[in-house]
Structures are given as structure tokens and as C-alpha cells.
Coordinates of C-alpha atoms in Angstrom, one line a residue:
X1 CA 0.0 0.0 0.0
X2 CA 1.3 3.5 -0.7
X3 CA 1.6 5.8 2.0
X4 CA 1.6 9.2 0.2
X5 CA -2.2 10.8 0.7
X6 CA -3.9 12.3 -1.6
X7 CA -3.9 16.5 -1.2
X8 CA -6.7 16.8 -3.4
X9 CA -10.4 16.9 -1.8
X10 CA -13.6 16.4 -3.3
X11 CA -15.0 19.7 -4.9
X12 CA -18.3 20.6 -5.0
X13 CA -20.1 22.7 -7.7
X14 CA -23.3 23.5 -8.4
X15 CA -23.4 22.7 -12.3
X16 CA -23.4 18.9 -12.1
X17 CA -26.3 19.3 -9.5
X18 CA -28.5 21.2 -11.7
X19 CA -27.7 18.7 -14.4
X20 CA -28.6 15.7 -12.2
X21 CA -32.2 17.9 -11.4
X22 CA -32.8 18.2 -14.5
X23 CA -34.2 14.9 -14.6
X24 CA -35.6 14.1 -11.1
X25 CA -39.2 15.2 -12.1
X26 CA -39.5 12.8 -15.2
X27 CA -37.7 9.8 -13.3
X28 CA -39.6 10.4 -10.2
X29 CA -42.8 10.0 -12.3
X30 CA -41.5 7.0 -13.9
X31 CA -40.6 5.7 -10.2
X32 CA -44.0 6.2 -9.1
X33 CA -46.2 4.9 -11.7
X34 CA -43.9 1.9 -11.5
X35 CA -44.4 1.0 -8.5
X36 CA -47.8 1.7 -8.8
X37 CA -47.8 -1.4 -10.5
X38 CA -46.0 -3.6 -8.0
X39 CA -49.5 -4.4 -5.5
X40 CA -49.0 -5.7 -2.5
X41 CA -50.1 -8.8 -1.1
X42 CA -50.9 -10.1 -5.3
X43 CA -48.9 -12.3 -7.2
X44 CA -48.0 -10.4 -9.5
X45 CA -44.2 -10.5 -10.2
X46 CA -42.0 -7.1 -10.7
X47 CA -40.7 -6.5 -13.7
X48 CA -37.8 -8.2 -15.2
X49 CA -36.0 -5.0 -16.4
X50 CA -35.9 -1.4 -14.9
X51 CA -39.1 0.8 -15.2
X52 CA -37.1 4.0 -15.2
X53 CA -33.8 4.7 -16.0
X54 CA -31.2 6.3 -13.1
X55 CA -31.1 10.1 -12.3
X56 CA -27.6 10.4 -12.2
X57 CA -25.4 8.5 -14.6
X58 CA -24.2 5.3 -13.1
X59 CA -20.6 4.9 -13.4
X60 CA -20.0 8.9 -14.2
X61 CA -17.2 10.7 -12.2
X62 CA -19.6 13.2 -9.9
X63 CA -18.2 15.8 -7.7
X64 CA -19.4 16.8 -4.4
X65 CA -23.1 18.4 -3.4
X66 CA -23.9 21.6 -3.3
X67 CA -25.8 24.4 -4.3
X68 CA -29.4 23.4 -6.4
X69 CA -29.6 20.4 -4.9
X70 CA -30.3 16.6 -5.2
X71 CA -28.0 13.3 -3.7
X72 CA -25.9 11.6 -6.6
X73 CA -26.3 8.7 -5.4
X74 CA -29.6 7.0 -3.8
X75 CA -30.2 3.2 -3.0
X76 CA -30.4 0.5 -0.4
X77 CA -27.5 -1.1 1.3
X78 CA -28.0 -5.2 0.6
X79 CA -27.5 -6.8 3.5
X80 CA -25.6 -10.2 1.4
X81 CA -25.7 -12.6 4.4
X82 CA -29.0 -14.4 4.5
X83 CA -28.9 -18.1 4.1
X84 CA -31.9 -20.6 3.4
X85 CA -30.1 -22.6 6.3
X86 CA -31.5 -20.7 9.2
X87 CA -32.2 -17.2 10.0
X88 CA -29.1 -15.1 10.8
X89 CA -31.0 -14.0 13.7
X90 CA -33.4 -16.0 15.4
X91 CA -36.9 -13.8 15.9
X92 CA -36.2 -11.7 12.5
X93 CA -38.5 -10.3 10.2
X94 CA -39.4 -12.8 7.6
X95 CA -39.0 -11.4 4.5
X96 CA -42.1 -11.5 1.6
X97 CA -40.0 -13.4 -0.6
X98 CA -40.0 -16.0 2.3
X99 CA -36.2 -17.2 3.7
X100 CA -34.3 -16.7 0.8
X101 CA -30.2 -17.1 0.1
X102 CA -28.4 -14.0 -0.6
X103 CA -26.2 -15.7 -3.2
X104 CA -29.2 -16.6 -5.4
X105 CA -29.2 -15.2 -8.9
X106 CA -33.2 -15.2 -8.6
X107 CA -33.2 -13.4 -5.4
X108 CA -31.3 -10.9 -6.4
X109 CA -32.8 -10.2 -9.4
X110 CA -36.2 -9.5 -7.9
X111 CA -33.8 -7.5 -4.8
X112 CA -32.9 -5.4 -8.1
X113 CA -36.7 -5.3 -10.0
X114 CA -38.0 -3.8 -6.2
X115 CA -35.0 -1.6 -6.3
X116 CA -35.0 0.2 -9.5
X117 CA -39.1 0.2 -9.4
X118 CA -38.3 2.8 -6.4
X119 CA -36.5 5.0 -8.3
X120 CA -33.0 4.5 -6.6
X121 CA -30.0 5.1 -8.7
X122 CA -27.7 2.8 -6.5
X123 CA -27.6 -0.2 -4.5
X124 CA -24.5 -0.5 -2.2
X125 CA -23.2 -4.2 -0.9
X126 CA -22.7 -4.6 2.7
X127 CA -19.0 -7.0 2.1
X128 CA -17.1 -8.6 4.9
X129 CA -13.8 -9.2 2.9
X130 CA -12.1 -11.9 1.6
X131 CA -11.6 -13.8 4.4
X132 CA -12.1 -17.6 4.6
X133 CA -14.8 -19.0 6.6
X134 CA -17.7 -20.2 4.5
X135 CA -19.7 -17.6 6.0
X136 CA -17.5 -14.6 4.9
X137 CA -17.2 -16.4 1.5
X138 CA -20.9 -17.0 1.1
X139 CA -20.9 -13.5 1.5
X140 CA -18.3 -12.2 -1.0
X141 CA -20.0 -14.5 -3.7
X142 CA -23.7 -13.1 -3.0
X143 CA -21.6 -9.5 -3.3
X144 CA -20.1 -10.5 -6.6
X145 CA -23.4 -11.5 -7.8
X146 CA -25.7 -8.1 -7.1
X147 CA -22.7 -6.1 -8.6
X148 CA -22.6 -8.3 -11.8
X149 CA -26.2 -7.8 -11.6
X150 CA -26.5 -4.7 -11.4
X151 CA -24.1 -3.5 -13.5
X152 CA -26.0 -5.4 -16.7
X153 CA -28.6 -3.7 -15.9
X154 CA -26.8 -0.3 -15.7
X155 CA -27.2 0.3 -12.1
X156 CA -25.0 1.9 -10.1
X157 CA -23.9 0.5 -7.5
X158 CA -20.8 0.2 -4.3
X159 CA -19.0 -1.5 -2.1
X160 CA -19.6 -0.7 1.9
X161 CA -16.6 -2.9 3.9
X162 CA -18.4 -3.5 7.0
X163 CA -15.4 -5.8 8.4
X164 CA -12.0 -6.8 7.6
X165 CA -9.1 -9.5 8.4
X166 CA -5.7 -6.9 8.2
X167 CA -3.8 -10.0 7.4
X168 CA -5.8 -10.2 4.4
X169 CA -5.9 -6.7 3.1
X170 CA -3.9 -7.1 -0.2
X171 CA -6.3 -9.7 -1.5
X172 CA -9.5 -8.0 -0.2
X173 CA -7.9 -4.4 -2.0
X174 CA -7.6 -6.9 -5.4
X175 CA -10.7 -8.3 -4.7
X176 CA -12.5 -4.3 -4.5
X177 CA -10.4 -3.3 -7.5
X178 CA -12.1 -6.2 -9.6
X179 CA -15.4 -4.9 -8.8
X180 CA -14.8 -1.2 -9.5
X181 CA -13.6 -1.8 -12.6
X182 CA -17.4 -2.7 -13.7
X183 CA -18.1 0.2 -15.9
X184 CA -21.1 0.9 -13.6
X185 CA -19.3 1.3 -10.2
X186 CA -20.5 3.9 -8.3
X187 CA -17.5 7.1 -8.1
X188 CA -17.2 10.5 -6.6
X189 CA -14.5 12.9 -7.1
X190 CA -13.3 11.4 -10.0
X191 CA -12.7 7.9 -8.0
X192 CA -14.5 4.6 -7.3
X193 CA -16.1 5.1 -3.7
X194 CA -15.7 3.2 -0.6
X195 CA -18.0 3.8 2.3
X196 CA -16.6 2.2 5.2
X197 CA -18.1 1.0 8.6
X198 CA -16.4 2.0 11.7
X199 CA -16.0 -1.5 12.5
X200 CA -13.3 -2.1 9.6
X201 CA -11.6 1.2 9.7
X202 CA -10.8 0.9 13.5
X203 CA -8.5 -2.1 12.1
X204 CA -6.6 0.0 9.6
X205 CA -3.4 2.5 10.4
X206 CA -3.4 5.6 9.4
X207 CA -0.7 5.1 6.7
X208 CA -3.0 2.1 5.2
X209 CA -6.0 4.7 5.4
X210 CA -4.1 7.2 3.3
X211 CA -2.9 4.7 0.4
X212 CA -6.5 3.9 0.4
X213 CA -7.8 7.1 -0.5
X214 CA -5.3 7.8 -2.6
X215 CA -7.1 5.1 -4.9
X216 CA -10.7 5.7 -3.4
X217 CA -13.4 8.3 -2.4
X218 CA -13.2 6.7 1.2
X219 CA -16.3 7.9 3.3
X220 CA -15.1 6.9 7.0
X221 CA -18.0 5.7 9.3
X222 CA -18.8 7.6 12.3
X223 CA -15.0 9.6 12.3
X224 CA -14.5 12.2 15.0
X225 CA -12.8 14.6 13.9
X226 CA -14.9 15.6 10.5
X227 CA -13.2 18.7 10.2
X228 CA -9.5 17.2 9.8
X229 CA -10.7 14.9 6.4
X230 CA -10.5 17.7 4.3
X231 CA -6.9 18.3 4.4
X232 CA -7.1 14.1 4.2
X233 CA -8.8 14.0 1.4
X234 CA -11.1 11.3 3.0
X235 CA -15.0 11.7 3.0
X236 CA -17.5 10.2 6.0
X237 CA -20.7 8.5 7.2
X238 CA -22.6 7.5 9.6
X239 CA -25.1 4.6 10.2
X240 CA -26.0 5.1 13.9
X241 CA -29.0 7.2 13.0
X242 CA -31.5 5.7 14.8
X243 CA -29.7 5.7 18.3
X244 CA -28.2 9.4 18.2
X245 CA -30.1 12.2 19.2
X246 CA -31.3 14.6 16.8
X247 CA -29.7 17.8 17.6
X248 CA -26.5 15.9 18.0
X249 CA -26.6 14.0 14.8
X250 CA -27.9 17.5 12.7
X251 CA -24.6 18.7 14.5
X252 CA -23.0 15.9 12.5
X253 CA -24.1 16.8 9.5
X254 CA -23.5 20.2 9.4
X255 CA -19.7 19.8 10.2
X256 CA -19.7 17.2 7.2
X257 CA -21.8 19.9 5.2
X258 CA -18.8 22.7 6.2
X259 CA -16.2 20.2 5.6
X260 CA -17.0 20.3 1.9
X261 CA -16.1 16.7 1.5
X262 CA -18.2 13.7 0.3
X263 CA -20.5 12.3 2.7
X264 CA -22.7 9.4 3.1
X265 CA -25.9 9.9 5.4
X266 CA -28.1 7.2 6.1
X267 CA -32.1 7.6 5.9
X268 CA -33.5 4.9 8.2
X269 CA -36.8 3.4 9.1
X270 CA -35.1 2.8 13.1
X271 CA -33.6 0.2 14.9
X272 CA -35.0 -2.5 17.1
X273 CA -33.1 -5.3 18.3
X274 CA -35.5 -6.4 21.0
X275 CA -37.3 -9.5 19.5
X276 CA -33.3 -10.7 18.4
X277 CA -30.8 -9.3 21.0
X278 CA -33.4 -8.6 24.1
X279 CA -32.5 -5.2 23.9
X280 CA -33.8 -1.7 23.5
X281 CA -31.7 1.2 21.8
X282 CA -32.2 4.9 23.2
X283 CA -35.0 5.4 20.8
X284 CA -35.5 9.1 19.9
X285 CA -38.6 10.7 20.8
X286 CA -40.9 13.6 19.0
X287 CA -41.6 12.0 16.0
X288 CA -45.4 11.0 15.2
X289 CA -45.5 7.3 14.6
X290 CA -42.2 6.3 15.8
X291 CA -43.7 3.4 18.3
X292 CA -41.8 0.0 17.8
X293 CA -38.2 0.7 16.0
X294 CA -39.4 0.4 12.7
X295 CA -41.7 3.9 11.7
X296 CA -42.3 5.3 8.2
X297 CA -42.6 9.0 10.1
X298 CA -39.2 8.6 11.3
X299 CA -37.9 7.5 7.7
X300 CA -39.5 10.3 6.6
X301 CA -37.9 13.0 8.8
X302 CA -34.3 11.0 8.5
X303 CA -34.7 12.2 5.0
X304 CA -35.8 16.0 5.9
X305 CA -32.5 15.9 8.0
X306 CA -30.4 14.4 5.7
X307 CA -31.6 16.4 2.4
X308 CA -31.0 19.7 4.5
X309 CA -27.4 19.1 5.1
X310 CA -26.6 18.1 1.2
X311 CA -25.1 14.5 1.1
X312 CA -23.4 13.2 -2.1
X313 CA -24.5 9.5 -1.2
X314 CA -28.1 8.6 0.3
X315 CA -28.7 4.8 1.7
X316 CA -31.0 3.3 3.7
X317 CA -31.3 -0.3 5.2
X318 CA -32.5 -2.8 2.8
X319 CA -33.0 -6.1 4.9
X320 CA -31.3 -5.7 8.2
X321 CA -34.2 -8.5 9.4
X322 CA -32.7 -8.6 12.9
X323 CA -33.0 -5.2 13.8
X324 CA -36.2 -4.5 12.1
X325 CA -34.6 -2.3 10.0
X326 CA -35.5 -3.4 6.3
X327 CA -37.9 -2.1 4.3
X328 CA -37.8 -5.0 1.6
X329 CA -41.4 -5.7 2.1
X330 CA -41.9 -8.4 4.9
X331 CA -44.9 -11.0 6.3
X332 CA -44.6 -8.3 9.5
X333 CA -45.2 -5.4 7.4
X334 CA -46.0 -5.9 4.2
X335 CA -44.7 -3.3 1.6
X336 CA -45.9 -0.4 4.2
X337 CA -42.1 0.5 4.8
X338 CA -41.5 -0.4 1.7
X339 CA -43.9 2.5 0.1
X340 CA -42.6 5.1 2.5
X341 CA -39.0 4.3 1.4
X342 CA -40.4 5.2 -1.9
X343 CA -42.0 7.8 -1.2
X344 CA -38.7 9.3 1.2
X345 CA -36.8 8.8 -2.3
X346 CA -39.5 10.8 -4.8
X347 CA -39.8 13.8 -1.9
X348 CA -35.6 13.7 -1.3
X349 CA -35.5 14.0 -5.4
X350 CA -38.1 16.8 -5.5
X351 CA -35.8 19.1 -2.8
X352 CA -34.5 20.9 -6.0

């Protein structure tokens, strides 16, 4: 890995962004009438190729947000663990599809047909490396699959490294530089992104960080110090939405907003880990409807929040089934979360 770091920042103008606008009404109408056609509870079976095509050009080098404004990227984050075996945790939603493996060409296809029938211009993998148990590989293979996927159908679409092995970092960095080099990869800046989860970057040094970004838009999960990326050249994220309160997580986004570099925010329906880990989060309060962990209302502000602070990259939780936080339509909900995720896409597109 190279240890020199990359001097140059993301840039934001205002020209690509009104570009990108351009085409949110059209594509939002497309969105809606085809999901219109997607009913729940019916047998009917989504389509087999995307209704609408993307608002921002899969694959195309964007810069920064700012300015007239609307997200270059939105999309789920796949969740790529899920095994017909047994549940990955015990009391989870059960999704509409029924239990299902992530690795399955067929799943994934109709993952993608619910997908692009929202309108979202991305889907970003949740990947756990390269690393050798069965699990981890079941994983990278399910990953391989969505971004092949995906990029035939000329999706945009990411890698977010939730986890690493350090003694396997040179073959994980081949294995992400085989996947960005589908013509669709999602890329900021002028470079492939890479969100990545607190969990993973803890494990790095700083010297490994910096070769990193020198090759990737690296969006660090939950970093401290937002206001020293800049100089970094490093972007940021943060997934712990549902658990932070709301003055300190607009705080957040403001010092990424200031910071002028790329950032990720996440536009959640909540977080509930009771029926699967017998615990509660710190749920927020004031927000109409936000009973059980898992609250279109809440979605819906996430996305007020997040659209007023300008973030390059939107995602929200596809099938996190353990901590209620999916809104792939389930038996538990049916495609209530589902619509409102929708819905939270069309109204974040319209902020123009």
C-alpha cells in the first residue's frame, strides 16, 4: 500500500447538481407509476428489467453536493448474508419473498426489480472481505453477484466494507479493484467510492488509510474529527441514526456539510433489536409514529434531515431482518415500509 495521501479533496459545484435535477421530475414519475404497478399482497411478479432509468449517470465521475440540490447517489445497502439454512438472527422479520439465500441469482434479481421500481439510482453491498470461513465467503460471492447484476442492468452500485481481516488486506484491495472496474461502479471525485463502517476502519493504520484514499473516495464511518478529512482528502458517514439524538446527529451533519467533502448519510426506518438481542436502543422521541423501531414518520424525517445538510451518497437499510430495520417488504409489514421508502426517495429528489 502506498503511504503518500492524496492532497486533493472532493470539490463541490453547483453545475453537475442542476444537471442531475434536471431529470428528477421525469424519473420520479416513472418511479411512481412503477411502482404503482407492484401491488401488495398479489402475485403479481416485478418486472424483469428497470421501469425508469437512473437520475444520475451510473458509473460517471460526480463531484461533491452543493448548491441546487439533489443526492448523486440514492439506494439500499443489501445486507448479502442471509442463508436458506436458518435465520441469521433468530426472531427476525421474515422477508415476503420467504427465507431466501443472498447468493441466489433469482433473489437478487427480484432484490434489483423492487430496487430500480423505487427509483434509486444505487444499491450498495454490505461485504465482509475476503476472508475464509464459509460464511464470509458466502458473503463475497452473494456480493459479486448483485454487482454483476447490477451492472448489466446499468445500475449503479458500491461497495460498503463492513469488516475486515488486516492480514488479508492485499487480496481484499484486489478483490474491490475487480469490482470497481465494472463500468457501472458507483464514483465520486473522480474515483471509485468506498463507504466504510467504523468497525473495519478501526482495524486499519493511518498510513494504510491514506494509500486507500489515494485510490478511493473513502467515506469513513462515524469519524470524530470531520473537520481534519479535508486536508485528508477522505469523505464520511454515519449509520447510527437511529440511536443518536437529533440535535447531536444534525450537529453531524453540518460539520460534514462545512467540511465540503463527500458524505454518506443514512435515511433509516429505526432500529429495534428487542425480539433478536433482548435489547432496546435509546430510541428518539418527538416524532409522530415512531412506536416500535421500525416507523415510516421517522424514515420520513431522516430524510428532511439528511436532504438539508446536502449528502453526495443517500442509503437506507434494505433487509437488516434482525434489527427490524429493512424495508424490503416483509410478512410483519407488508410493503408499508416499503412505500414510505419510496415515497422518502421521490420527496428527497423533489428538494430541488
Amino acid at each position: 500500500l502506498s503511504a503518500a495521501l492524496g492532497t486533493s479533496r472532493p470539490m463541490r459545484t453547483s453545475r453537475t447538481r442542476r444537471r442531475i435535477a434536471a431529470g428528477v421530475a421525469a424519473s420520479a414519475a416513472l418511479a411512481a407509476a412503477a411502482f404503482l404497478g407492484l401491488q401488495a399482497g398479489s402475485d403479481q411478479q416485478p418486472p424483469a428489467t428497470a421501469p425508469t432509468p437512473p437520475i444520475a449517470q451510473p458509473g460517471a465521475t460526480l463531484p461533491a453536493s452543493t448548491g441546487s440540490y439533489a443526492a448523486a447517489y440514492v439506494g439500499p445497502l443489501v445486507f448479502c448474508w442471509h442463508t436458506t439454512d436458518e435465520e441469521h438472527e433468530p426472531g427476525s422479520l421474515t422477508p415476503e419473498l420467504g427465507r431466501y439465500d443472498s447468493a441466489d441469482p433469482a433473489v437478487q434479481r427480484q432484490h434489483l426489480d423492487l430496487i430500480q421500481a423505487a427509483g434509486a439510482n444505487l444499491v450498495a453491498l454490505d461485504w465482509w472481505g475476503t476472508q475464509t470461513s464459509p460464511w464470509k465467503a458466502h458473503i463475497h460471492r452473494a456480493v459479486r453477484g448483485y454487482a454483476q447484476e447490477a451492472d448489466a442492468r446499468g445500475l449503479g452500485h458500491c461497495v460498503y466494507w463492513e469488516d475486515l481481516d488486516s492480514s488479508s488486506l492485499d487480496a481484499d484491495l484486489a478483490a474491490l479493484r475487480s469490482l470497481a472496474a465494472l463500468p457501472h461502479y458507483a464514483r465520486l471525485a473522480g474515483k471509485p467510492v468506498l463507504p466504510i463502517y467504523n468497525r473495519a476502519w478501526r482495524k486499519l493504520s493511518e498510513a494504510q488509510i491514506a494509500g486507500i484514499a489515494a485510490e478511493w473516495t473513502v467515506l469513513l464511518d462515524k469519524y470524530p474529527r470531520v473537520a481534519e478529512l479535508p486536508a485528508r482528502g477522505i469523505g464520511w458517514g454515519y449509520w447510527d441514526v437511529a440511536t443518536t439524538a437529533e440535535a447531536d446527529l444534525t450537529a453531524k451533519y453540518a460539520a460534514a456539510d462545512a467540511a465540503g467533502v463527500a458524505w454518506l448519510a443514512f435515511v433509516n426506518v429505526g432500529q429495534d433489536g428487542r425480539q433478536t438481542r433482548h435489547h432496546s436502543p435509546a430510541w428518539p422521541s418527538g416524532v409522530a409514529g415512531y412506536t416500535d423501531g421500525a416507523s415510516p414518520a421517522w424514515l420520513q424525517h431522516q430524510a428532511d434531515l439528511a436532504r438539508a445538510a446536502h449528502p453526495d451518497m443517500v442509503l437506507t437499510a434494505w433487509n437488516e431482518l434482525g434489527e427490524r430495520d429493512a424495508v424490503e417488504p416483509t410478512v410483519e409489514y407488508g410493503r408499508t415500509l416499503y412505500e414510505a421508502w419510496v415515497a422518502a426517495i421521490l420527496r428527497f429528489r423533489a428538494a430541488q
